[in-house]
Amino acid sequence: MTRIYISQRPPHLLDLDAGIATAKAEIEAAAAQGADLVVFPETWLGGYPAWVFGLAGWNDPEA
């Protein structure tokens, strides 16, 4: 039987390095508990690409 570990840790918004470190810790904890698969919520690992901040409307309610 496949053992699935579902992470419910809060994300580190816009901090990719912290998100990767947390994901690594979660994966290691899951493996120690015998998990075969680790699942994170969609878009949990943020780190928006740099170009997104140049888009019209980003953080500008009048755009």
Short mmCIF file of C-alpha atoms in Angstrom, two decimals:
data_model
loop_
_atom_site.label_atom_id
_atom_site.label_comp_id
_atom_site.label_asym_id
_atom_site.label_seq_id
_atom_site.Cartn_x
_atom_site.Cartn_y
_atom_site.Cartn_z
CA MET A 1 0.00 0.00 0.00
CA THR A 2 1.25 3.49 -0.88
CA ARG A 3 1.67 5.83 2.09
CA ILE A 4 0.86 9.45 1.27
CA TYR A 5 1.95 12.41 3.40
CA ILE A 6 -0.09 15.60 2.91
CA SER A 7 1.72 18.73 4.02
CA GLN A 8 -0.38 21.41 5.71
CA ARG A 9 2.44 23.80 6.53
CA PRO A 10 1.77 27.45 5.63
CA PRO A 11 3.70 28.75 2.62
CA HIS A 12 6.48 31.35 2.66
CA LEU A 13 4.97 33.84 0.24
CA LEU A 14 7.50 35.35 -2.19
CA ASP A 15 10.41 33.69 -0.35
CA LEU A 16 11.54 30.83 -2.56
CA ASP A 17 14.60 29.92 -0.46
CA ALA A 18 12.53 29.59 2.73
CA GLY A 19 9.91 27.58 0.83
CA ILE A 20 12.51 25.16 -0.48
CA ALA A 21 14.01 24.74 2.99
CA THR A 22 10.58 24.04 4.48
CA ALA A 23 9.70 21.62 1.69
CA LYS A 24 12.97 19.76 2.25
CA ALA A 25 12.25 19.47 5.97
CA GLU A 26 8.69 18.24 5.29
CA ILE A 27 9.95 15.66 2.78
CA GLU A 28 12.57 14.39 5.23
CA ALA A 29 9.97 14.16 8.03
CA ALA A 30 7.59 12.30 5.73
CA ALA A 31 10.30 9.86 4.67
CA ALA A 32 11.16 9.20 8.32
CA GLN A 33 7.50 8.24 8.85
CA GLY A 34 7.59 5.86 5.88
CA ALA A 35 5.79 8.00 3.30
CA ASP A 36 6.08 7.04 -0.36
CA LEU A 37 4.62 10.29 -1.69
CA VAL A 38 4.57 13.85 -0.31
CA VAL A 39 1.83 16.23 -1.46
CA PHE A 40 1.87 20.02 -1.15
CA PRO A 41 -1.02 22.38 -2.01
CA GLU A 42 -1.11 23.86 -5.49
CA THR A 43 1.07 27.01 -5.75
CA TRP A 44 2.46 26.32 -2.26
CA LEU A 45 6.03 26.88 -3.43
CA GLY A 46 5.81 30.53 -4.45
CA GLY A 47 8.74 32.45 -5.84
CA TYR A 48 6.91 34.39 -8.52
CA PRO A 49 9.10 35.07 -11.57
CA ALA A 50 10.70 38.52 -11.59
CA TRP A 51 8.83 39.61 -14.73
CA VAL A 52 5.43 39.40 -13.01
CA PHE A 53 6.11 42.64 -11.14
CA GLY A 54 6.35 44.54 -14.43
CA LEU A 55 2.87 43.55 -15.57
CA ALA A 56 0.19 46.21 -15.72
CA GLY A 57 -2.11 45.88 -12.76
CA TRP A 58 0.32 44.16 -10.46
CA ASN A 59 -0.21 45.78 -7.08
CA ASP A 60 -1.85 48.81 -8.75
CA PRO A 61 -5.63 48.93 -8.28
CA GLU A 62 -5.98 51.74 -10.86
CA ALA A 63 -4.32 49.81 -13.72
#
